[in-house]
PDB file of C-alpha atoms in Angstrom:
ATOM      1  CA  MET A  10      -3.709  -0.945 -14.233  1.00 44.00           C
ATOM      2  CA  SER A  11      -5.797  -4.169 -13.573  1.00 44.00           C
ATOM      3  CA  LYS A  12      -4.392  -7.298 -15.165  1.00 51.00           C
ATOM      4  CA  MET A  13      -6.042 -10.776 -15.885  1.00 54.00           C
ATOM      5  CA  ASN A  14      -3.604 -13.131 -14.226  1.00 54.00           C
ATOM      6  CA  PRO A  15      -4.096 -16.828 -14.167  1.00 62.00           C
ATOM      7  CA  HIS A  16      -1.935 -17.353 -11.055  1.00 69.00           C
ATOM      8  CA  PRO A  17      -3.564 -17.628  -7.828  1.00 85.00           C
ATOM      9  CA  PRO A  18      -3.525 -14.372  -5.561  1.00 95.00           C
ATOM     10  CA  ALA A  19      -0.155 -13.661  -3.895  1.00 96.00           C
ATOM     11  CA  LEU A  20      -2.073 -12.707  -0.819  1.00 97.00           C
ATOM     12  CA  GLU A  21      -5.575 -13.269   0.327  1.00 97.00           C
ATOM     13  CA  VAL A  22      -6.761 -11.603   3.674  1.00 98.00           C
ATOM     14  CA  ARG A  23     -10.352 -12.726   4.831  1.00 97.00           C
ATOM     15  CA  GLY A  24     -12.093 -11.394   8.048  1.00 98.00           C
ATOM     16  CA  LEU A  25      -8.880 -10.508   9.840  1.00 98.00           C
ATOM     17  CA  THR A  26      -9.593  -9.436  13.417  1.00 98.00           C
ATOM     18  CA  LYS A  27      -7.363  -8.541  16.134  1.00 97.00           C
ATOM     19  CA  ARG A  28      -8.401  -6.905  19.401  1.00 96.00           C
ATOM     20  CA  TYR A  29      -6.381  -4.656  21.641  1.00 95.00           C
ATOM     21  CA  PRO A  30      -7.568  -2.640  24.566  1.00 95.00           C
ATOM     22  CA  GLY A  31      -9.094   0.582  23.050  1.00 94.00           C
ATOM     23  CA  PHE A  32      -8.476  -0.593  19.504  1.00 95.00           C
ATOM     24  CA  THR A  33     -10.137  -3.378  17.289  1.00 96.00           C
ATOM     25  CA  LEU A  34      -8.931  -4.488  13.773  1.00 97.00           C
ATOM     26  CA  SER A  35     -12.285  -5.756  12.775  1.00 97.00           C
ATOM     27  CA  ASP A  36     -13.169  -7.965   9.658  1.00 97.00           C
ATOM     28  CA  VAL A  37     -10.348  -6.921   7.230  1.00 98.00           C
ATOM     29  CA  SER A  38     -10.418  -8.408   3.864  1.00 98.00           C
ATOM     30  CA  PHE A  39      -8.668  -7.861   0.788  1.00 98.00           C
ATOM     31  CA  THR A  40      -6.772  -9.570  -2.166  1.00 98.00           C
ATOM     32  CA  VAL A  41      -3.399  -8.752  -3.529  1.00 98.00           C
ATOM     33  CA  PRO A  42      -3.299 -10.407  -7.031  1.00 96.00           C
ATOM     34  CA  ALA A  43       0.099 -11.803  -8.328  1.00 95.00           C
ATOM     35  CA  GLY A  44       1.562  -9.177 -10.766  1.00 96.00           C
ATOM     36  CA  SER A  45       0.215  -6.217  -8.923  1.00 97.00           C
ATOM     37  CA  ILE A  46       1.027  -3.562  -6.347  1.00 98.00           C
ATOM     38  CA  VAL A  47      -1.714  -2.833  -3.704  1.00 98.00           C
ATOM     39  CA  GLY A  48      -1.463   0.206  -1.608  1.00 97.00           C
ATOM     40  CA  LEU A  49      -2.637   0.155   2.043  1.00 97.00           C
ATOM     41  CA  VAL A  50      -3.685   3.474   3.161  1.00 96.00           C
ATOM     42  CA  GLY A  51      -5.217   5.267   6.280  1.00 93.00           C
ATOM     43  CA  GLU A  52      -4.613   7.615   9.178  1.00 92.00           C
ATOM     44  CA  ASN A  53      -2.196   6.989  11.947  1.00 90.00           C
ATOM     45  CA  GLY A  54      -3.995   4.398  14.228  1.00 92.00           C
ATOM     46  CA  ALA A  55      -6.128   2.933  11.421  1.00 94.00           C
ATOM     47  CA  GLY A  56      -4.734  -0.506  11.510  1.00 95.00           C
ATOM     48  CA  LYS A  57      -2.197  -0.605   8.758  1.00 95.00           C
ATOM     49  CA  SER A  58       0.875  -1.853  11.017  1.00 93.00           C
ATOM     50  CA  THR A  59      -1.197  -4.548  12.645  1.00 95.00           C
ATOM     51  CA  THR A  60      -2.462  -5.779   9.250  1.00 97.00           C
ATOM     52  CA  LEU A  61       0.960  -5.788   7.990  1.00 96.00           C
ATOM     53  CA  ASN A  62       2.259  -7.518  11.255  1.00 94.00           C
ATOM     54  CA  ALA A  63      -0.340 -10.203  10.813  1.00 96.00           C
ATOM     55  CA  VAL A  64       0.365 -11.072   7.330  1.00 96.00           C
ATOM     56  CA  LEU A  65       4.000 -11.356   8.517  1.00 93.00           C
ATOM     57  CA  GLY A  66       3.114 -13.561  11.265  1.00 92.00           C
ATOM     58  CA  VAL A  67       4.709 -10.922  13.888  1.00 92.00           C
ATOM     59  CA  ILE A  68       1.300 -11.055  15.637  1.00 94.00           C
ATOM     60  CA  HIS A  69      -1.383 -13.911  15.690  1.00 94.00           C
ATOM     61  CA  PRO A  70      -5.050 -12.501  14.837  1.00 95.00           C
ATOM     62  CA  ASP A  71      -8.163 -13.403  16.868  1.00 96.00           C
ATOM     63  CA  ALA A  72      -9.958 -14.400  13.768  1.00 97.00           C
ATOM     64  CA  GLY A  73      -9.436 -14.516  10.316  1.00 96.00           C
ATOM     65  CA  ASP A  74      -7.575 -16.474   7.109  1.00 96.00           C
ATOM     66  CA  ILE A  75      -4.555 -15.447   5.512  1.00 97.00           C
ATOM     67  CA  ARG A  76      -3.146 -16.986   2.354  1.00 96.00           C
ATOM     68  CA  LEU A  77       0.048 -16.627   0.625  1.00 95.00           C
ATOM     69  CA  TYR A  78      -0.248 -18.247  -3.067  1.00 93.00           C
ATOM     70  CA  GLY A  79      -3.324 -20.089  -1.845  1.00 92.00           C
ATOM     71  CA  ARG A  80      -1.510 -21.619   1.134  1.00 93.00           C
ATOM     72  CA  ARG A  81      -2.982 -20.992   4.507  1.00 94.00           C
ATOM     73  CA  GLN A  82      -0.645 -19.164   7.029  1.00 94.00           C
ATOM     74  CA  GLN A  83      -1.118 -22.121   9.581  1.00 92.00           C
ATOM     75  CA  SER A  84       0.755 -24.374   6.998  1.00 91.00           C
ATOM     76  CA  TRP A  85       3.229 -22.129   5.683  1.00 91.00           C
ATOM     77  CA  THR A  86       6.595 -24.046   5.330  1.00 88.00           C
ATOM     78  CA  GLY A  87      10.029 -22.594   5.631  1.00 84.00           C
ATOM     79  CA  ALA A  88       9.929 -22.112   1.822  1.00 82.00           C
ATOM     80  CA  ASP A  89       6.586 -20.275   1.923  1.00 85.00           C
ATOM     81  CA  ARG A  90       8.111 -17.927   4.802  1.00 85.00           C
ATOM     82  CA  ALA A  91      11.231 -17.374   2.426  1.00 81.00           C
ATOM     83  CA  GLY A  92       8.948 -16.087  -0.346  1.00 86.00           C
ATOM     84  CA  LEU A  93       7.648 -13.278   2.011  1.00 90.00           C
ATOM     85  CA  GLY A  94       9.718 -10.415   1.998  1.00 88.00           C
ATOM     86  CA  ALA A  95       9.528  -7.526   4.475  1.00 89.00           C
ATOM     87  CA  VAL A  96      10.825  -4.087   4.144  1.00 87.00           C
ATOM     88  CA  LEU A  97       9.689  -2.418   7.260  1.00 77.00           C
ATOM     89  CA  ASP A  98      12.572   0.169   8.006  1.00 64.00           C
ATOM     90  CA  SER A  99      16.283   0.654   6.793  1.00 58.00           C
ATOM     91  CA  GLY A 100      16.905  -3.002   7.395  1.00 63.00           C
ATOM     92  CA  GLY A 101      18.653  -2.773  10.821  1.00 78.00           C
ATOM     93  CA  TYR A 102      21.822  -4.088   9.256  1.00 88.00           C
ATOM     94  CA  PRO A 103      25.279  -3.681  11.171  1.00 91.00           C
ATOM     95  CA  ASP A 104      26.773  -0.420  10.327  1.00 92.00           C
ATOM     96  CA  ALA A 105      30.446  -2.208  10.076  1.00 94.00           C
ATOM     97  CA  LEU A 106      29.005  -4.114   7.245  1.00 95.00           C
ATOM     98  CA  THR A 107      29.369  -3.268   3.407  1.00 96.00           C
ATOM     99  CA  PRO A 108      26.717  -4.111   0.874  1.00 97.00           C
ATOM    100  CA  ASP A 109      29.203  -6.826  -0.406  1.00 97.00           C
ATOM    101  CA  ALA A 110      29.657  -8.388   2.891  1.00 97.00           C
ATOM    102  CA  LEU A 111      26.010  -8.197   3.863  1.00 96.00           C
ATOM    103  CA  GLY A 112      25.378 -10.068   0.596  1.00 96.00           C
ATOM    104  CA  ARG A 113      27.578 -12.815   1.793  1.00 96.00           C
ATOM    105  CA  VAL A 114      25.905 -12.894   5.138  1.00 95.00           C
ATOM    106  CA  LEU A 115      22.297 -13.013   3.534  1.00 92.00           C
ATOM    107  CA  GLY A 116      23.590 -15.666   1.008  1.00 93.00           C
ATOM    108  CA  ASP A 117      24.212 -17.967   4.113  1.00 92.00           C
ATOM    109  CA  LEU A 118      20.959 -17.418   5.683  1.00 87.00           C
ATOM    110  CA  TYR A 119      18.637 -17.791   2.748  1.00 85.00           C
ATOM    111  CA  PRO A 120      19.070 -20.841   0.319  1.00 82.00           C
ATOM    112  CA  GLY A 121      17.194 -19.044  -2.482  1.00 84.00           C
ATOM    113  CA  TRP A 122      19.611 -16.080  -2.415  1.00 91.00           C
ATOM    114  CA  ARG A 123      20.439 -14.500  -5.791  1.00 92.00           C
ATOM    115  CA  PRO A 124      23.891 -12.925  -5.709  1.00 95.00           C
ATOM    116  CA  ASP A 125      23.722 -11.953  -9.432  1.00 94.00           C
ATOM    117  CA  ARG A 126      20.403 -10.307  -8.759  1.00 90.00           C
ATOM    118  CA  TYR A 127      21.667  -8.588  -5.581  1.00 94.00           C
ATOM    119  CA  ALA A 128      24.912  -7.275  -7.603  1.00 95.00           C
ATOM    120  CA  ALA A 129      22.567  -5.853 -10.476  1.00 92.00           C
ATOM    121  CA  LEU A 130      20.286  -4.183  -7.982  1.00 91.00           C
ATOM    122  CA  LEU A 131      23.032  -2.533  -6.162  1.00 94.00           C
ATOM    123  CA  GLU A 132      24.458  -1.122  -9.303  1.00 93.00           C
ATOM    124  CA  ARG A 133      21.198  -0.104 -10.806  1.00 88.00           C
ATOM    125  CA  LEU A 134      20.314   1.760  -7.526  1.00 89.00           C
ATOM    126  CA  GLY A 135      23.618   3.370  -7.257  1.00 91.00           C
ATOM    127  CA  LEU A 136      24.870   1.591  -4.121  1.00 94.00           C
ATOM    128  CA  PRO A 137      28.718   1.128  -3.626  1.00 96.00           C
ATOM    129  CA  GLY A 138      29.481  -2.636  -2.502  1.00 96.00           C
ATOM    130  CA  GLY A 139      32.686  -1.863  -0.770  1.00 96.00           C
ATOM    131  CA  LYS A 140      31.294   1.272   1.361  1.00 96.00           C
ATOM    132  CA  LYS A 141      30.434   0.566   4.831  1.00 95.00           C
ATOM    133  CA  LEU A 142      26.841   1.166   6.049  1.00 95.00           C
ATOM    134  CA  LYS A 143      27.731   3.546   8.678  1.00 94.00           C
ATOM    135  CA  SER A 144      28.434   6.053   5.869  1.00 95.00           C
ATOM    136  CA  PHE A 145      24.946   5.377   3.968  1.00 93.00           C
ATOM    137  CA  SER A 146      22.137   8.076   3.957  1.00 90.00           C
ATOM    138  CA  LYS A 147      18.785   7.189   4.858  1.00 85.00           C
ATOM    139  CA  GLY A 148      17.917   6.672   1.221  1.00 86.00           C
ATOM    140  CA  MET A 149      20.924   4.643   0.592  1.00 90.00           C
ATOM    141  CA  ARG A 150      19.814   2.406   3.414  1.00 90.00           C
ATOM    142  CA  ALA A 151      16.346   2.110   2.080  1.00 87.00           C
ATOM    143  CA  LYS A 152      17.351   0.983  -1.290  1.00 89.00           C
ATOM    144  CA  LEU A 153      19.810  -1.571   0.285  1.00 92.00           C
ATOM    145  CA  ALA A 154      16.854  -2.752   2.342  1.00 89.00           C
ATOM    146  CA  LEU A 155      14.858  -3.282  -0.920  1.00 88.00           C
ATOM    147  CA  ALA A 156      17.758  -4.887  -2.726  1.00 90.00           C
ATOM    148  CA  ALA A 157      18.240  -7.356  -0.124  1.00 91.00           C
ATOM    149  CA  ALA A 158      14.296  -8.162   0.154  1.00 88.00           C
ATOM    150  CA  MET A 159      14.065  -8.597  -3.803  1.00 87.00           C
ATOM    151  CA  SER A 160      17.276 -10.703  -3.959  1.00 91.00           C
ATOM    152  CA  ARG A 161      16.109 -13.740  -1.824  1.00 84.00           C
ATOM    153  CA  GLU A 162      13.479 -14.969  -4.029  1.00 78.00           C
ATOM    154  CA  ALA A 163      10.686 -13.272  -2.040  1.00 87.00           C
ATOM    155  CA  ARG A 164       7.489 -13.431  -4.383  1.00 92.00           C
ATOM    156  CA  LEU A 165       5.677 -11.077  -2.226  1.00 95.00           C
ATOM    157  CA  LEU A 166       6.909  -7.632  -0.761  1.00 95.00           C
ATOM    158  CA  VAL A 167       5.489  -6.356   2.231  1.00 95.00           C
ATOM    159  CA  MET A 168       6.517  -2.678   2.799  1.00 93.00           C
ATOM    160  CA  ASP A 169       5.695   0.026   5.471  1.00 91.00           C
ATOM    161  CA  GLU A 170       6.569   3.498   4.367  1.00 88.00           C
ATOM    162  CA  PRO A 171       9.637   2.374   2.143  1.00 85.00           C
ATOM    163  CA  THR A 172       9.689   5.815   0.792  1.00 84.00           C
ATOM    164  CA  SER A 173       9.186   8.134   3.751  1.00 82.00           C
ATOM    165  CA  GLY A 174      11.639  10.841   4.155  1.00 80.00           C
ATOM    166  CA  LEU A 175      13.438  10.358   0.983  1.00 82.00           C
ATOM    167  CA  ASP A 176      13.969  12.789  -1.774  1.00 85.00           C
ATOM    168  CA  PRO A 177      11.891  12.592  -4.871  1.00 90.00           C
ATOM    169  CA  VAL A 178      15.033  10.918  -7.040  1.00 89.00           C
ATOM    170  CA  VAL A 179      15.618   8.177  -4.492  1.00 86.00           C
ATOM    171  CA  ARG A 180      11.847   7.520  -4.252  1.00 88.00           C
ATOM    172  CA  ASP A 181      11.443   7.398  -7.947  1.00 91.00           C
ATOM    173  CA  ASP A 182      14.446   4.623  -7.996  1.00 88.00           C
ATOM    174  CA  ILE A 183      12.530   2.470  -5.577  1.00 88.00           C
ATOM    175  CA  LEU A 184       9.061   2.965  -7.351  1.00 93.00           C
ATOM    176  CA  ASP A 185      10.844   1.789 -10.711  1.00 92.00           C
ATOM    177  CA  ALA A 186      12.380  -1.114  -9.000  1.00 90.00           C
ATOM    178  CA  LEU A 187       8.981  -2.145  -7.839  1.00 93.00           C
ATOM    179  CA  LEU A 188       7.435  -1.876 -11.277  1.00 95.00           C
ATOM    180  CA  GLU A 189       9.877  -4.011 -12.527  1.00 92.00           C
ATOM    181  CA  PHE A 190       9.644  -6.514  -9.708  1.00 92.00           C
ATOM    182  CA  VAL A 191       5.912  -7.412 -10.703  1.00 94.00           C
ATOM    183  CA  GLN A 192       6.412  -7.416 -14.292  1.00 93.00           C
ATOM    184  CA  ASP A 193       6.542 -11.034 -14.731  1.00 90.00           C
ATOM    185  CA  GLU A 194       2.941 -11.378 -13.019  1.00 89.00           C
ATOM    186  CA  GLN A 195       4.200 -13.866 -10.378  1.00 90.00           C
ATOM    187  CA  HIS A 196       5.495 -11.350  -7.878  1.00 94.00           C
ATOM    188  CA  ALA A 197       3.401  -8.992  -5.854  1.00 97.00           C
ATOM    189  CA  VAL A 198       3.739  -5.859  -3.407  1.00 97.00           C
ATOM    190  CA  LEU A 199       1.728  -4.832  -0.590  1.00 97.00           C
ATOM    191  CA  ILE A 200       2.877  -1.303   0.147  1.00 96.00           C
ATOM    192  CA  SER A 201       1.702   0.958   3.147  1.00 95.00           C
ATOM    193  CA  SER A 202       2.455   4.565   2.616  1.00 91.00           C
ATOM    194  CA  HIS A 203       1.265   8.148   3.601  1.00 90.00           C
ATOM    195  CA  ILE A 204       2.659   9.516   0.370  1.00 91.00           C
ATOM    196  CA  THR A 205      -0.488   8.965  -1.873  1.00 92.00           C
ATOM    197  CA  SER A 206       1.256  10.474  -4.857  1.00 91.00           C
ATOM    198  CA  ASP A 207       3.969   7.699  -4.964  1.00 93.00           C
ATOM    199  CA  LEU A 208       0.892   4.910  -4.759  1.00 94.00           C
ATOM    200  CA  GLU A 209      -0.805   6.888  -7.769  1.00 93.00           C
ATOM    201  CA  LYS A 210       2.335   6.154  -9.766  1.00 93.00           C
ATOM    202  CA  VAL A 211       2.427   2.487  -9.302  1.00 96.00           C
ATOM    203  CA  ALA A 212      -0.472   0.891  -7.509  1.00 97.00           C
ATOM    204  CA  ASP A 213      -2.972  -1.136  -9.360  1.00 97.00           C
ATOM    205  CA  SER A 214      -5.244  -0.457  -6.325  1.00 97.00           C
ATOM    206  CA  ILE A 215      -5.897   0.805  -2.998  1.00 97.00           C
ATOM    207  CA  VAL A 216      -7.015  -0.483   0.340  1.00 97.00           C
ATOM    208  CA  PHE A 217      -8.274   2.293   2.499  1.00 96.00           C
ATOM    209  CA  LEU A 218      -8.404   1.516   6.424  1.00 96.00           C
ATOM    210  CA  HIS A 219     -10.193   3.784   8.824  1.00 94.00           C
ATOM    211  CA  GLU A 220     -10.787   2.949  12.528  1.00 93.00           C
ATOM    212  CA  GLY A 221      -9.856  -0.587  12.105  1.00 95.00           C
ATOM    213  CA  ARG A 222     -12.120  -1.303   9.043  1.00 96.00           C
ATOM    214  CA  VAL A 223     -11.773  -1.435   5.207  1.00 97.00           C
ATOM    215  CA  ARG A 224     -13.853   1.420   3.822  1.00 94.00           C
ATOM    216  CA  PHE A 225     -12.953   0.390   0.361  1.00 94.00           C
ATOM    217  CA  HIS A 226     -10.694  -1.445  -1.819  1.00 96.00           C
ATOM    218  CA  LYS A 227     -10.775  -0.275  -5.340  1.00 95.00           C
ATOM    219  CA  PRO A 228      -8.509   0.067  -8.654  1.00 96.00           C
ATOM    220  CA  ILE A 229      -6.702   3.084  -8.599  1.00 95.00           C
ATOM    221  CA  ASP A 230      -8.136   3.957 -12.070  1.00 93.00           C
ATOM    222  CA  GLU A 231     -11.582   3.988 -10.685  1.00 93.00           C
ATOM    223  CA  LEU A 232     -10.509   6.358  -7.810  1.00 93.00           C
ATOM    224  CA  ARG A 233      -8.533   8.487 -10.226  1.00 90.00           C
ATOM    225  CA  ASP A 234     -10.772   8.653 -13.012  1.00 92.00           C
ATOM    226  CA  GLY A 235     -14.218   8.281 -11.445  1.00 94.00           C
ATOM    227  CA  TYR A 236     -14.318  10.217  -8.102  1.00 96.00           C
ATOM    228  CA  GLY A 237     -14.825  13.654  -7.784  1.00 97.00           C
ATOM    229  CA  LEU A 238     -15.159  16.649  -5.565  1.00 97.00           C
ATOM    230  CA  LEU A 239     -18.554  18.609  -6.049  1.00 97.00           C
ATOM    231  CA  GLN A 240     -18.720  22.120  -4.267  1.00 95.00           C
ATOM    232  CA  CYS A 241     -21.914  23.970  -3.773  1.00 94.00           C
ATOM    233  CA  GLY A 242     -23.789  26.170  -1.607  1.00 93.00           C
ATOM    234  CA  GLU A 243     -26.421  25.047   1.263  1.00 92.00           C
ATOM    235  CA  THR A 244     -29.386  25.189  -0.934  1.00 92.00           C
ATOM    236  CA  GLN A 245     -27.604  23.151  -3.623  1.00 93.00           C
ATOM    237  CA  PHE A 246     -26.462  20.630  -0.798  1.00 94.00           C
ATOM    238  CA  GLN A 247     -29.800  20.067   0.425  1.00 93.00           C
ATOM    239  CA  ALA A 248     -31.303  19.433  -3.099  1.00 93.00           C
ATOM    240  CA  LEU A 249     -28.586  16.616  -3.557  1.00 95.00           C
ATOM    241  CA  ASN A 250     -29.514  13.233  -4.056  1.00 94.00           C
ATOM    242  CA  LYS A 251     -28.045  11.124  -1.040  1.00 91.00           C
ATOM    243  CA  LYS A 252     -27.399   8.231  -3.414  1.00 93.00           C
ATOM    244  CA  ASP A 253     -24.847  10.418  -5.250  1.00 94.00           C
ATOM    245  CA  ILE A 254     -23.025  11.179  -1.951  1.00 95.00           C
ATOM    246  CA  LEU A 255     -20.135   9.209  -0.471  1.00 95.00           C
ATOM    247  CA  ALA A 256     -18.981  11.811   2.076  1.00 96.00           C
ATOM    248  CA  TRP A 257     -19.316  15.538   2.918  1.00 96.00           C
ATOM    249  CA  ARG A 258     -17.642  18.390   4.589  1.00 95.00           C
ATOM    250  CA  ARG A 259     -18.958  21.918   5.719  1.00 93.00           C
ATOM    251  CA  LEU A 260     -16.519  24.635   4.726  1.00 89.00           C
ATOM    252  CA  ASP A 261     -16.624  28.185   5.653  1.00 85.00           C
ATOM    253  CA  TYR A 262     -18.731  29.323   2.801  1.00 85.00           C
ATOM    254  CA  ALA A 263     -19.682  26.341   1.107  1.00 92.00           C
ATOM    255  CA  TRP A 264     -20.059  22.450   0.989  1.00 95.00           C
ATOM    256  CA  GLN A 265     -17.619  19.880  -0.231  1.00 96.00           C
ATOM    257  CA  VAL A 266     -18.928  16.536  -1.333  1.00 97.00           C
ATOM    258  CA  LEU A 267     -17.197  13.512  -2.453  1.00 97.00           C
ATOM    259  CA  VAL A 268     -18.954  11.844  -5.369  1.00 97.00           C
ATOM    260  CA  PRO A 269     -18.281   8.437  -6.873  1.00 95.00           C
ATOM    261  CA  ASP A 270     -18.855   9.644 -10.544  1.00 95.00           C
ATOM    262  CA  ARG A 271     -17.684  13.109 -11.265  1.00 95.00           C
ATOM    263  CA  ALA A 272     -18.832  13.127 -15.019  1.00 95.00           C
ATOM    264  CA  ALA A 273     -22.345  12.056 -13.979  1.00 96.00           C
ATOM    265  CA  ALA A 274     -22.588  14.637 -11.179  1.00 96.00           C
ATOM    266  CA  ALA A 275     -21.262  17.422 -13.608  1.00 95.00           C
ATOM    267  CA  GLN A 276     -24.174  16.627 -16.050  1.00 95.00           C
ATOM    268  CA  LYS A 277     -26.767  16.232 -13.178  1.00 95.00           C
ATOM    269  CA  TYR A 278     -25.794  19.211 -11.088  1.00 94.00           C
ATOM    270  CA  LYS A 279     -24.915  21.835 -13.428  1.00 91.00           C
ATOM    271  CA  ASP A 280     -24.974  24.687 -11.079  1.00 89.00           C
ATOM    272  CA  ALA A 281     -22.246  23.011  -8.903  1.00 93.00           C
ATOM    273  CA  ALA A 282     -18.432  22.869  -9.375  1.00 94.00           C
ATOM    274  CA  VAL A 283     -17.302  19.432  -9.927  1.00 96.00           C
ATOM    275  CA  GLY A 284     -13.500  18.699 -10.131  1.00 95.00           C
ATOM    276  CA  PRO A 285     -11.216  15.610  -9.733  1.00 95.00           C
ATOM    277  CA  ALA A 286     -10.480  14.068  -6.348  1.00 95.00           C
ATOM    278  CA  SER A 287      -6.758  12.775  -5.411  1.00 93.00           C
ATOM    279  CA  ILE A 288      -6.328  10.036  -3.123  1.00 92.00           C
ATOM    280  CA  ASP A 289      -5.367  12.540  -0.346  1.00 93.00           C
ATOM    281  CA  ASP A 290      -8.874  14.342  -1.147  1.00 94.00           C
ATOM    282  CA  ILE A 291     -10.554  11.062  -0.709  1.00 93.00           C
ATOM    283  CA  LEU A 292      -9.106   9.952   2.322  1.00 93.00           C
ATOM    284  CA  LEU A 293      -9.492  13.568   3.974  1.00 93.00           C
ATOM    285  CA  MET A 294     -13.373  13.457   3.157  1.00 95.00           C
ATOM    286  CA  TYR A 295     -13.917  10.158   4.633  1.00 91.00           C
ATOM    287  CA  VAL A 296     -11.752  10.996   7.965  1.00 91.00           C
ATOM    288  CA  LYS A 297     -12.670  14.469   8.455  1.00 91.00           C
ATOM    289  CA  GLY A 298     -16.077  14.463   6.785  1.00 92.00           C
ATOM    290  CA  GLU A 299     -19.298  12.839   7.355  1.00 93.00           C
ATOM    291  CA  THR A 300     -20.917   9.793   5.693  1.00 88.00           C
ATOM    292  CA  PRO A 301     -24.435   8.724   4.837  1.00 83.00           C
TER     293      PRO A 301
END
């Protein structure tokens, strides 16, 4: 899914560090190119929310540099901040409002508000403009939060678990809207999610955080088409070239090994079973397994 893009990166994070008692986000670096969707994954407590909050300016890092379309965070103007849209929960909008009334409120708050885009998104996402929010389901609220963020000229969307707890139909609606959002190759999305199957559908690359550090940032195609799981016995495991191993786990009766090139592993280790690895498989191996 990777694209060549003449625009500066939508987001650059370099050496981001934030220290808390008992936890440190350490030297986190990654890039979100314009026109792309980047997934941020990791176990609970890995540092995903800390990273998102630093990008949004909610917390101040102890070290590091954050740039939005080439501009350092310290020099962001009101226009720069208006170009950064956050979808962190269901929006927190008052229950007494309707989507139509909310649009008028947001239009007064944001100079770049696009009422035409907002109306089109409400229709596309099946949201009744005259119905009060107190009657909205969780899925409807999630879609409304997305519509509001995408209608105020935000160029980069930062999203935290936007599809969590939603049914597959609503999730597909949201994912389709995100794909359309980045089609002009000027908008971009950074999305944190535990639903890795959603990321496999839309993400161009994956940033994996583990214990406050970036373990990898790789194109989704490389993870999906290259990585593999090798399963073998004790003798075979001991004979493996350690350069071919990213992580391993001891199961009841076998060893499970994460390899970066499953085709090469299948050719080299013909007596072992080698198959594809999902993003969940890869994360599980790094979190639960051992690494060289």
